Amino acid sequence: VLRWGKASGARLTRVERAEGDPSLPETTWTSLGLTGRQTMEVGGLEQYKEYFFRVVAIGNLSEGKPSDVVMGRAA
């Protein structure tokens, strides 16, 4: 389960996962979905493998910059 804080003016949040090392410029980000909540459960992960995530707040007129990247592992 991913959790994040509320962004001012956000209507939705897009959750993204990196395909590879997120510090490299050629990193590909895959959208996992949109939510109006501050949590999302991500399934289909391999145990103990590193996964990198970020979120993007989306308002009525525009979207914000991506959040800082976090690393997580499925238990």
PDB file of C-alpha atoms in Angstrom:
ATOM      1  CA  VAL A   1       0.000   0.000   0.000  1.00  0.00           C
ATOM      2  CA  LEU A   2       1.355   3.407  -1.005  1.00  0.00           C
ATOM      3  CA  ARG A   3       0.401   6.494   1.034  1.00  0.00           C
ATOM      4  CA  TRP A   4       1.091  10.192   0.448  1.00  0.00           C
ATOM      5  CA  GLY A   5      -0.015  13.579   1.738  1.00  0.00           C
ATOM      6  CA  LYS A   6      -2.666  15.802   0.213  1.00  0.00           C
ATOM      7  CA  ALA A   7      -1.542  18.377  -2.335  1.00  0.00           C
ATOM      8  CA  SER A   8      -3.308  21.731  -2.308  1.00  0.00           C
ATOM      9  CA  GLY A   9      -5.739  22.012  -5.239  1.00  0.00           C
ATOM     10  CA  ALA A  10      -5.335  18.381  -6.300  1.00  0.00           C
ATOM     11  CA  ARG A  11      -8.460  16.647  -7.626  1.00  0.00           C
ATOM     12  CA  LEU A  12      -6.730  13.381  -8.553  1.00  0.00           C
ATOM     13  CA  THR A  13      -3.335  11.776  -8.123  1.00  0.00           C
ATOM     14  CA  ARG A  14      -1.543   9.684 -10.738  1.00  0.00           C
ATOM     15  CA  VAL A  15       0.663   6.940  -9.291  1.00  0.00           C
ATOM     16  CA  GLU A  16       3.699   5.901 -11.352  1.00  0.00           C
ATOM     17  CA  ARG A  17       6.337   3.150 -11.090  1.00  0.00           C
ATOM     18  CA  ALA A  18       9.837   3.250 -12.578  1.00  0.00           C
ATOM     19  CA  GLU A  19      11.020   0.550 -14.923  1.00  0.00           C
ATOM     20  CA  GLY A  20      14.679   0.540 -13.898  1.00  0.00           C
ATOM     21  CA  ASP A  21      16.958   2.909 -11.998  1.00  0.00           C
ATOM     22  CA  PRO A  22      15.013   6.168 -11.424  1.00  0.00           C
ATOM     23  CA  SER A  23      18.200   8.262 -11.282  1.00  0.00           C
ATOM     24  CA  LEU A  24      18.983   7.638 -14.951  1.00  0.00           C
ATOM     25  CA  PRO A  25      17.624  10.091 -17.549  1.00  0.00           C
ATOM     26  CA  GLU A  26      16.281   7.280 -19.767  1.00  0.00           C
ATOM     27  CA  THR A  27      14.104   5.862 -16.980  1.00  0.00           C
ATOM     28  CA  THR A  28      10.621   4.856 -18.120  1.00  0.00           C
ATOM     29  CA  TRP A  29       7.704   5.639 -15.779  1.00  0.00           C
ATOM     30  CA  THR A  30       4.521   3.580 -16.049  1.00  0.00           C
ATOM     31  CA  SER A  31       1.191   4.919 -14.812  1.00  0.00           C
ATOM     32  CA  LEU A  32      -0.445   2.541 -12.326  1.00  0.00           C
ATOM     33  CA  GLY A  33      -3.672   4.522 -12.236  1.00  0.00           C
ATOM     34  CA  LEU A  34      -5.526   7.586 -10.993  1.00  0.00           C
ATOM     35  CA  THR A  35      -7.113   7.979  -7.583  1.00  0.00           C
ATOM     36  CA  GLY A  36      -8.964  10.615  -5.617  1.00  0.00           C
ATOM     37  CA  ARG A  37      -7.607   9.147  -2.388  1.00  0.00           C
ATOM     38  CA  GLN A  38      -4.236   9.444  -0.695  1.00  0.00           C
ATOM     39  CA  THR A  39      -3.522   5.715  -0.893  1.00  0.00           C
ATOM     40  CA  MET A  40      -3.274   3.030  -3.537  1.00  0.00           C
ATOM     41  CA  GLU A  41      -2.759  -0.698  -3.204  1.00  0.00           C
ATOM     42  CA  VAL A  42      -0.351  -2.053  -5.801  1.00  0.00           C
ATOM     43  CA  GLY A  43      -0.584  -5.760  -6.616  1.00  0.00           C
ATOM     44  CA  GLY A  44       1.458  -8.203  -8.649  1.00  0.00           C
ATOM     45  CA  LEU A  45       4.810  -7.352  -7.051  1.00  0.00           C
ATOM     46  CA  GLU A  46       7.621  -9.840  -6.452  1.00  0.00           C
ATOM     47  CA  GLN A  47       8.693 -10.316  -2.844  1.00  0.00           C
ATOM     48  CA  TYR A  48      11.814  -8.365  -1.782  1.00  0.00           C
ATOM     49  CA  LYS A  49      12.377  -6.825  -5.236  1.00  0.00           C
ATOM     50  CA  GLU A  50      13.015  -3.078  -5.244  1.00  0.00           C
ATOM     51  CA  TYR A  51      10.290  -0.930  -6.801  1.00  0.00           C
ATOM     52  CA  PHE A  52      10.430   2.848  -7.291  1.00  0.00           C
ATOM     53  CA  PHE A  53       7.305   5.012  -7.125  1.00  0.00           C
ATOM     54  CA  ARG A  54       6.256   8.642  -7.441  1.00  0.00           C
ATOM     55  CA  VAL A  55       2.957  10.514  -7.548  1.00  0.00           C
ATOM     56  CA  VAL A  56       1.734  13.479  -9.596  1.00  0.00           C
ATOM     57  CA  ALA A  57      -1.065  15.729  -8.319  1.00  0.00           C
ATOM     58  CA  ILE A  58      -3.633  16.696 -10.954  1.00  0.00           C
ATOM     59  CA  GLY A  59      -5.805  19.798 -10.556  1.00  0.00           C
ATOM     60  CA  ASN A  60      -8.632  21.281 -12.628  1.00  0.00           C
ATOM     61  CA  LEU A  61      -6.321  23.179 -14.992  1.00  0.00           C
ATOM     62  CA  SER A  62      -2.932  21.475 -14.796  1.00  0.00           C
ATOM     63  CA  GLU A  63      -0.823  18.859 -13.124  1.00  0.00           C
ATOM     64  CA  GLY A  64       2.005  19.349 -10.669  1.00  0.00           C
ATOM     65  CA  LYS A  65       5.582  18.174 -10.790  1.00  0.00           C
ATOM     66  CA  PRO A  66       6.282  14.570  -9.819  1.00  0.00           C
ATOM     67  CA  SER A  67       6.930  13.911  -6.135  1.00  0.00           C
ATOM     68  CA  ASP A  68      10.237  12.692  -4.802  1.00  0.00           C
ATOM     69  CA  VAL A  69      10.907   9.064  -5.674  1.00  0.00           C
ATOM     70  CA  VAL A  70      10.489   6.422  -2.983  1.00  0.00           C
ATOM     71  CA  MET A  71      11.687   2.831  -2.978  1.00  0.00           C
ATOM     72  CA  GLY A  72       9.524   0.036  -1.625  1.00  0.00           C
ATOM     73  CA  ARG A  73       9.573  -3.747  -1.452  1.00  0.00           C
ATOM     74  CA  ALA A  74       6.706  -6.206  -1.308  1.00  0.00           C
ATOM     75  CA  ALA A  75       6.871  -8.350   1.822  1.00  0.00           C
TER      76      ALA A  75
END
